[in-house]
Structures are given as C-alpha cells and as structure tokens.
Amino acid sequence: MPTIALLSSVADMRHLHQAFQEEFPEARLRMGDDLGALCEIDAAVCWRPPPGLLARMPNLALIQSAAAGIDHLTSDPTLPDVPVFRIIDPAMAFGMASYVCWAVVHRQRAMADYLAHAQAHVWKPRRLEPPQQHGVGIAGLGTLGLACAQALMALGYRVRGWSRTPRSAPAGLQAFHGDAQRDQFLSGCDTLVCLLPLTPETMGILSRDLFERLPRGAHLVNVGRGAHLVEADLLSALDDGLLRAATLDTFVEEPLPPAHPFWHDPRITVTPHIATATSPVVIARQTRLNLERLRQGNAQAAAVDLKRGY
Ligand code: NAP
Ligand code: GLV
C-alpha cells in the first residue's frame, strides 16, 4: 500500500483526491500542511513542489510530474536521485493542437479586426490569404508539437518542425533538427510556435537573435515556458517590426502581474497558461502505472532522462 504525497506550492492538490480514490484506491494520500512522517512517503505527485521538500523524503522511490513539463522539478538543485515521470496524454495533445490552431488562425486571418468591426457594426471583408502561403514552424516536435503540426497541416498550412535530434516526420511536414539547421528552419516561419521543454539549452531562446532570423513581421506563439522568452527583446522586436504579433500562454511570473506591459499591448494576446491540461484521472492512472513499472523493474524506458533534461 504506497503512501503518496500530492505536492504543490501554487495549486490546491485536493482536486486530485477523488480521482486517486477511484483509480488508485489502495494508495494512502498525504497533502497540504500535514504530510505526516516524511520517511513514510513512497511517491510524490508534483506541480511546482516547495523547493527542497523532495530531498527530505528519505524513502522516496518515484516522482510523478502532474504536467508534461518537468522544469518545475529540475529547477530544484536538491532534486533527489529518484526516477522522474511526466504526463504523456493524447487528450492533452489535442487540447494543445486546438489552442495552437486558434492562435495561428486568429492572427493569420485578422480575426481580432473582424471582432472589433462587429462591435462597431462595420462590414469590411478582406482578401483571404490562403493557408498554403503561410508557413508555420513548430519548435519542439515532441508529443504536443507533432499533434499541432498534424492539425495545422489538416487546415492547409505549410508546416515545418524543429527538434534536437533527427525525427521521422509525417508526410508533408518539413523536418529540421539541431543547431546547424535552426536558421534554415526559422527562415520559413511566418508563425513560430514554441513547444520546447525548458532546459539550459532552450532558456532565453526566444531572443532578438532568433527574431532576426524569422521572416519580417512574423507572429510568435509561446506555449512552452515563460523563461524561453526574453521579454524585453519581444517588445523591441514588435516596435521595430521584426515581429507583428505575439500570443503568449506562459510567463516567467505567473499569474502575470497586473501592471505588466504585455497586458496593455494590443499586439500581444495573453492567456493564463491554459493552452492545455491533463485530467486528474490521467494523473492518478499514470502514477499507478509508473509505480507498477518500478515494482517490476522496467521503469527505465518510461522515466525522464534527466541528463537530457526533458
Ligand atoms: P516532448 O515530447 O519531450 O518534446 C520536446 C521536443 O523538443 C522534442 O522534439 C525535442 O527534440 C525538442 N527539443 C528539446 N530540446 C531541444 C533543443 N535544444 N533544440 C531543438 N529541439 C529541442 O515534450 P512535449 O510533451 O511535447 O511538451 C513540450 C513542452 O510543452 C513541455 O515541456 C512544457 O513546457 C510545455 N507545455 C505547455 C503547456 C501549456 O498549457 N502551455 C501544457 C503542456 C506542456 P527530440 O525530438 O530530438 O528529443
Ligand atoms: C503544463 O504546462 C504542462 O507542462 O503540462
């Protein structure tokens, strides 16, 4: 009967309680301020856990990220040497694909203008720019990036993707990889979608140096992590016309502070880290499955490669 701690410094983890009771009834749950004896905890399910806490659990055997990303774990220098798992969920990929398609279509078809016109009862159709003439690049061709690429191709966009290592890409997707092919990839991105994990290599990657390699007037969509973006570089790139617009779902500081300039800039669309999410049931099921894999000694293939960082 494993003892599982549900840990977060920012979210109320009680929303997972019912799903764990249904999907993993034999688990003993600990959460909130009263975690009991830390030596009794076998596994931790985490979203931005308090730094240093996991290191104080001497018998911890498994860390389950309650998210696709694990940067909220690897940012803790005291992270114990325990297998880490992340959520891989097709429903989450569909959620991301719908957000990214919305962001691309919204700007490419100037929907914000039509919504403003409708408010003013103005009838002002524009010539349609065919999607085949608009290049969308997905930086990060993983579980989420591939689903976005496929959905955008189904809408007729010209799609390309960039990964760290060579990947077999679905028909119609132009694939690039590694630093050597980065600039070639960027040169065809009228919209650039960031779906990279946050690692030392990708932190601050959305910088002026990168914006200068995009076609002039490109649209940036950041659904990765806030720290991928150098915020001051975005504002100056918009001012200089290097970029035309940005759609941002993630931020260095969340919630985005009320006085932050991004809120007030009509060129920037802000959403509150909602591009996609998994469900409590999936988190409970994957925690159970991963503990089972660990018990059977075959967890290695499913665990995150912490040397790679994602
Ligand atoms: P994933 O399956 O691990 O895919 C990551 C992709 O990024 C892979 O294609 C990988 O290349 C590529 N990559 C990693 N480092 C790179 C580098 N230095 N240069 C070029 N490519 C690099 O991750 P995922 O499940 O798709 O999730 C991606 C990220 O989305 C998460 O880490 C999280 O931060 C973010 N996310 C955001 C939301 C939201 O609501 N906004 C929700 C979920 C997730 P290889 O294929 O060569 O390994
Ligand atoms: C959310 O941002 C996630 O990483 O799942």
Coordinates of C-alpha atoms and ligand atoms in Angstrom, one line a residue:
M1 CA 0.0 0.0 0.0
P2 CA 2.0 3.0 -1.2
T3 CA 1.9 6.4 0.5
I4 CA 1.7 9.2 -2.0
A5 CA 2.2 12.9 -1.3
L6 CA 0.4 15.4 -3.6
L7 CA 2.7 18.4 -3.6
S8 CA 2.4 22.0 -4.9
S9 CA 3.5 25.4 -3.8
V10 CA 1.0 27.1 -6.0
A11 CA -2.1 24.8 -6.6
D12 CA -4.6 23.1 -4.3
M13 CA -3.9 19.5 -5.0
R14 CA -7.2 18.4 -3.3
H15 CA -8.7 18.3 -6.8
L16 CA -6.7 15.1 -7.4
H17 CA -8.2 13.3 -4.3
Q18 CA -11.3 11.8 -5.9
A19 CA -9.5 10.6 -9.0
F20 CA -6.9 8.8 -6.8
Q21 CA -9.6 7.3 -4.7
E22 CA -11.3 5.9 -7.8
E23 CA -8.2 4.9 -9.9
F24 CA -5.8 4.0 -7.1
P25 CA -7.9 3.2 -4.0
E26 CA -5.1 1.3 -2.3
A27 CA -2.9 4.4 -2.2
R28 CA -2.6 6.4 1.1
L29 CA -2.7 10.1 0.2
R30 CA -0.9 12.9 2.0
M31 CA -1.2 16.6 1.1
G32 CA -1.4 20.1 2.4
D33 CA 0.4 21.2 5.6
D34 CA 0.2 17.8 7.3
L35 CA 2.3 15.4 5.3
G36 CA 3.0 13.2 8.4
A37 CA 6.4 11.4 8.7
L38 CA 8.3 12.2 5.5
C39 CA 10.1 8.8 5.8
E40 CA 6.8 7.1 5.1
I41 CA 6.3 8.7 1.6
D42 CA 6.9 6.4 -1.3
A43 CA 5.9 8.6 -4.2
A44 CA 5.3 12.3 -4.8
V45 CA 2.9 13.7 -7.4
C46 CA 4.1 17.3 -8.1
W47 CA 3.3 20.6 -9.7
R48 CA 5.9 23.1 -8.6
P49 CA 6.6 21.5 -5.3
P50 CA 8.2 23.5 -2.5
P51 CA 12.0 23.6 -3.3
G52 CA 14.0 21.3 -1.0
L53 CA 11.0 19.2 0.2
L54 CA 11.5 16.1 -2.0
A55 CA 15.1 15.9 -0.7
R56 CA 13.7 15.5 2.8
M57 CA 11.9 12.2 1.9
P58 CA 14.5 9.5 2.5
N59 CA 12.4 6.6 1.1
L60 CA 11.0 8.4 -1.9
A61 CA 11.0 5.9 -4.9
L62 CA 9.2 7.9 -7.6
I63 CA 8.5 11.5 -8.6
Q64 CA 5.5 12.0 -10.9
S65 CA 5.1 15.3 -12.6
A66 CA 1.5 16.3 -12.7
A67 CA 2.3 18.0 -16.0
A68 CA 4.0 17.3 -19.3
G69 CA 6.9 19.6 -18.4
I70 CA 9.4 18.7 -15.7
D71 CA 11.3 22.0 -15.4
H72 CA 9.4 22.7 -12.2
L73 CA 11.3 19.7 -10.8
T74 CA 14.7 20.1 -12.4
S75 CA 14.9 23.8 -11.3
D76 CA 15.3 22.5 -7.7
P77 CA 19.1 21.9 -7.2
T78 CA 18.3 19.5 -4.4
L79 CA 16.1 17.2 -6.5
P80 CA 16.8 13.7 -5.2
D81 CA 18.2 10.9 -7.5
V82 CA 14.9 9.2 -8.0
P83 CA 13.1 8.2 -11.2
V84 CA 11.0 11.1 -12.6
F85 CA 8.0 10.6 -14.8
R86 CA 6.0 13.1 -16.8
I87 CA 2.4 13.0 -18.2
I88 CA 2.1 11.8 -21.8
D89 CA -1.6 12.2 -22.7
P90 CA -3.2 12.2 -26.2
A91 CA -6.1 14.3 -24.9
M92 CA -3.6 16.9 -23.7
A93 CA -2.0 16.9 -27.2
F94 CA -5.5 17.5 -28.7
G95 CA -6.0 20.4 -26.3
M96 CA -2.7 21.9 -27.3
A97 CA -3.5 21.5 -31.0
S98 CA -6.8 23.3 -30.7
Y99 CA -5.1 26.2 -28.9
V100 CA -2.3 26.5 -31.4
C101 CA -4.7 26.3 -34.4
W102 CA -6.8 29.0 -32.8
A103 CA -3.7 31.2 -32.2
V104 CA -2.5 30.8 -35.8
V105 CA -5.9 31.3 -37.5
H106 CA -6.8 34.2 -35.2
R107 CA -3.8 36.3 -36.4
Q108 CA -3.3 35.0 -39.9
R109 CA -7.0 35.8 -40.7
A110 CA -7.0 39.0 -38.7
M111 CA -10.0 37.8 -36.6
A112 CA -9.3 40.5 -33.9
D113 CA -10.1 43.1 -36.5
Y114 CA -13.3 41.4 -37.5
L115 CA -14.4 41.2 -33.9
A116 CA -13.7 44.9 -33.4
H117 CA -15.6 45.7 -36.7
A118 CA -18.5 43.6 -35.5
Q119 CA -18.7 45.7 -32.3
A120 CA -18.9 48.8 -34.4
H121 CA -21.3 47.2 -37.0
V122 CA -18.7 47.6 -39.7
W123 CA -18.8 45.2 -42.7
K124 CA -15.3 45.1 -44.1
P125 CA -14.2 41.8 -45.8
R126 CA -10.6 41.3 -46.7
R127 CA -9.0 39.1 -49.3
L128 CA -8.3 35.6 -47.9
E129 CA -4.6 34.8 -47.6
P130 CA -4.6 31.0 -48.4
P131 CA -3.1 28.9 -45.6
Q132 CA -0.7 27.2 -48.1
Q133 CA 1.0 30.6 -48.4
H134 CA 1.6 30.9 -44.6
G135 CA 4.5 28.9 -43.1
V136 CA 4.1 27.7 -39.5
G137 CA 7.1 26.4 -37.7
I138 CA 6.9 24.3 -34.6
A139 CA 10.0 24.4 -32.4
G140 CA 9.8 21.1 -30.4
L141 CA 8.4 18.2 -32.4
G142 CA 7.5 16.0 -29.4
T143 CA 4.2 14.7 -28.2
L144 CA 2.5 18.1 -28.3
G145 CA 4.4 19.6 -31.2
L146 CA 3.6 16.7 -33.5
A147 CA -0.1 16.9 -32.7
C148 CA -0.1 20.6 -33.5
A149 CA 1.8 20.1 -36.8
Q150 CA -0.7 17.5 -37.9
A151 CA -3.7 19.7 -37.0
L152 CA -2.2 22.7 -38.8
M153 CA -1.5 20.6 -41.9
A154 CA -5.1 19.4 -41.9
L155 CA -6.1 23.1 -42.1
G156 CA -3.8 23.5 -45.2
Y157 CA -0.9 25.4 -43.6
R158 CA 2.6 24.9 -44.8
V159 CA 4.2 23.3 -41.7
R160 CA 7.8 22.7 -40.6
G161 CA 9.2 21.5 -37.4
W162 CA 12.5 21.6 -35.5
S163 CA 13.8 19.0 -32.9
R164 CA 17.1 18.4 -31.2
T165 CA 17.7 15.1 -33.0
P166 CA 16.5 13.8 -36.4
R167 CA 12.9 12.6 -36.2
S168 CA 10.8 10.6 -38.7
A169 CA 8.2 13.2 -39.6
P170 CA 4.7 12.6 -41.0
A171 CA 4.2 13.1 -44.7
G172 CA 4.0 16.8 -45.6
L173 CA 6.0 18.0 -42.6
Q174 CA 9.3 19.6 -43.3
A175 CA 11.6 18.5 -40.5
F176 CA 14.8 20.2 -39.3
H177 CA 17.0 19.4 -36.3
G178 CA 19.9 20.6 -34.3
D179 CA 21.6 23.9 -34.1
A180 CA 23.0 23.6 -37.6
Q181 CA 19.6 23.6 -39.2
R182 CA 18.0 26.1 -36.8
D183 CA 18.3 29.2 -39.0
Q184 CA 17.1 27.4 -42.1
F185 CA 14.0 26.3 -40.1
L186 CA 13.4 29.8 -38.8
S187 CA 13.6 31.4 -42.3
G188 CA 10.3 29.7 -43.2
C189 CA 8.2 30.6 -40.1
D190 CA 5.6 33.3 -40.7
T191 CA 4.3 32.0 -37.4
L192 CA 6.7 30.4 -34.9
V193 CA 5.2 28.2 -32.2
C194 CA 7.5 27.4 -29.3
L195 CA 6.8 23.9 -27.8
L196 CA 10.2 23.2 -26.5
P197 CA 10.9 22.0 -23.0
L198 CA 12.7 24.4 -20.7
T199 CA 16.3 23.2 -20.4
P200 CA 19.6 25.1 -20.1
E201 CA 19.9 25.0 -23.9
T202 CA 16.4 26.4 -24.6
M203 CA 16.2 29.0 -21.8
G204 CA 16.0 32.5 -23.4
I205 CA 16.0 31.0 -26.9
L206 CA 13.2 33.4 -28.0
S207 CA 15.5 36.4 -28.2
R208 CA 16.3 39.1 -30.6
D209 CA 19.0 37.0 -32.3
L210 CA 16.3 34.4 -33.1
F211 CA 13.6 37.0 -34.1
E212 CA 16.1 38.5 -36.7
R213 CA 16.1 35.1 -38.4
L214 CA 12.4 34.9 -38.9
P215 CA 10.6 36.4 -42.0
R216 CA 10.0 40.1 -41.1
G217 CA 6.6 40.7 -39.4
A218 CA 6.3 37.1 -38.1
H219 CA 3.9 36.0 -35.3
L220 CA 5.3 34.4 -32.2
V221 CA 3.2 31.9 -30.2
N222 CA 4.8 30.8 -26.9
V223 CA 3.1 27.8 -25.3
G224 CA 6.4 26.4 -23.9
R225 CA 7.5 28.2 -20.8
G226 CA 7.8 31.9 -20.0
A227 CA 11.6 31.6 -19.5
H228 CA 12.0 30.7 -23.2
L229 CA 11.3 34.3 -24.0
V230 CA 13.5 37.3 -23.4
E231 CA 10.6 39.7 -22.6
A232 CA 12.5 43.0 -23.4
D233 CA 13.6 41.6 -26.8
L234 CA 9.9 40.8 -27.7
L235 CA 8.8 44.4 -27.0
S236 CA 11.7 45.9 -29.0
A237 CA 11.1 43.4 -31.9
L238 CA 7.5 44.4 -32.0
D239 CA 8.5 48.1 -32.0
D240 CA 11.0 47.5 -34.9
G241 CA 8.5 45.5 -37.0
L242 CA 10.7 42.3 -36.7
L243 CA 7.6 40.7 -35.2
R244 CA 4.0 41.7 -35.9
A245 CA 2.3 40.0 -33.0
A246 CA 2.7 37.5 -30.2
T247 CA 0.4 35.1 -28.5
L248 CA 1.7 34.1 -25.1
D249 CA 0.3 31.5 -22.7
T250 CA 3.2 31.1 -20.3
F251 CA 5.2 33.7 -18.4
V252 CA 8.2 34.0 -16.1
E253 CA 6.0 35.2 -13.4
E254 CA 2.5 33.6 -13.2
P255 CA 0.0 35.0 -12.7
L256 CA 1.2 37.8 -14.9
P257 CA 1.4 40.9 -12.7
P258 CA -1.5 43.4 -13.3
A259 CA 1.0 46.2 -14.3
H260 CA 3.0 44.0 -16.7
P261 CA 3.3 45.8 -20.1
F262 CA 2.1 42.7 -22.0
W263 CA -1.4 43.2 -20.7
H264 CA -1.7 46.6 -22.3
D265 CA -0.1 45.9 -25.7
P266 CA -2.7 45.3 -28.5
R267 CA 0.0 43.4 -30.4
I268 CA 0.2 40.8 -27.7
T269 CA -2.5 38.3 -26.8
V270 CA -2.2 37.0 -23.2
T271 CA -3.8 33.8 -22.0
P272 CA -3.4 32.4 -18.4
H273 CA -1.4 29.2 -19.0
I274 CA -4.5 27.3 -20.3
A275 CA -3.3 26.1 -23.7
T276 CA -3.9 22.6 -22.5
A277 CA -4.0 20.4 -19.3
T278 CA -4.3 16.8 -18.4
S279 CA -7.1 15.4 -16.1
P280 CA -6.9 14.2 -12.5
V281 CA -7.9 10.7 -13.8
V282 CA -4.9 10.5 -16.1
I283 CA -2.5 11.7 -13.4
A284 CA -3.8 9.0 -11.0
R285 CA -3.6 6.3 -13.7
Q286 CA -0.1 7.2 -14.8
T287 CA 1.1 7.4 -11.2
R288 CA -0.2 3.9 -10.6
L289 CA 1.2 2.5 -13.8
N290 CA 4.6 4.0 -13.2
L291 CA 4.8 2.7 -9.6
E292 CA 3.9 -0.7 -11.1
R293 CA 6.6 -0.4 -13.7
L294 CA 9.1 0.5 -10.9
R295 CA 8.0 -2.6 -8.9
Q296 CA 8.5 -4.8 -11.9
G297 CA 11.9 -3.3 -12.6
N298 CA 11.0 -1.9 -16.0
A299 CA 10.6 1.8 -15.3
Q300 CA 13.7 3.0 -17.1
A301 CA 12.2 3.3 -20.6
A302 CA 9.3 5.4 -19.3
A303 CA 11.2 7.6 -16.9
V304 CA 12.5 11.0 -18.0
D305 CA 16.2 11.1 -19.0
L306 CA 17.4 13.7 -16.5
K307 CA 20.8 14.0 -18.3
R308 CA 18.9 15.2 -21.4
G309 CA 16.8 17.5 -19.2
Y310 CA 13.3 16.7 -20.7
Ligands
NAP1 P1 8.5 16.3 -25.6 O1 7.6 15.2 -26.1 O2 9.6 16.0 -24.6 O3 9.1 17.1 -26.9 C1 10.1 18.0 -26.8 C2 10.6 18.4 -28.2 O4 11.5 19.4 -28.1 C3 11.3 17.2 -28.8 O5 11.0 17.2 -30.2 C4 12.8 17.6 -28.6 O6 13.7 17.1 -29.6 C5 12.7 19.1 -28.8 N1 13.9 19.7 -28.1 C6 14.3 19.6 -26.9 N2 15.4 20.4 -26.7 C7 15.7 20.9 -27.9 C8 16.7 21.8 -28.4 N3 17.8 22.2 -27.6 N4 16.7 22.1 -29.7 C9 15.7 21.7 -30.5 N5 14.7 20.9 -30.1 C10 14.7 20.5 -28.8 O7 7.6 17.4 -24.9 P2 6.0 17.7 -25.0 O8 5.2 16.7 -24.2 O9 5.7 17.9 -26.5 O10 5.9 19.1 -24.2 C11 6.7 20.2 -24.6 C12 6.6 21.4 -23.6 O11 5.3 22.0 -23.7 C13 6.7 20.9 -22.1 O12 8.0 20.7 -21.7 C14 6.0 22.1 -21.4 O13 7.0 23.0 -21.0 C15 5.1 22.7 -22.5 N6 3.7 22.6 -22.1 C16 2.9 23.7 -22.0 C17 1.5 23.6 -21.7 C18 0.7 24.8 -21.7 O14 -0.5 24.7 -21.3 N7 1.1 26.0 -22.1 C19 1.0 22.4 -21.5 C20 1.8 21.3 -21.6 C21 3.1 21.4 -21.9 P3 13.9 15.5 -29.8 O15 12.7 15.0 -30.6 O16 15.1 15.4 -30.6 O17 14.0 14.9 -28.4
GLV2 C1 1.8 22.4 -18.4 O1 2.3 23.5 -18.6 C2 2.5 21.2 -18.5 O2 3.7 21.1 -18.6 O3 1.8 20.2 -18.5

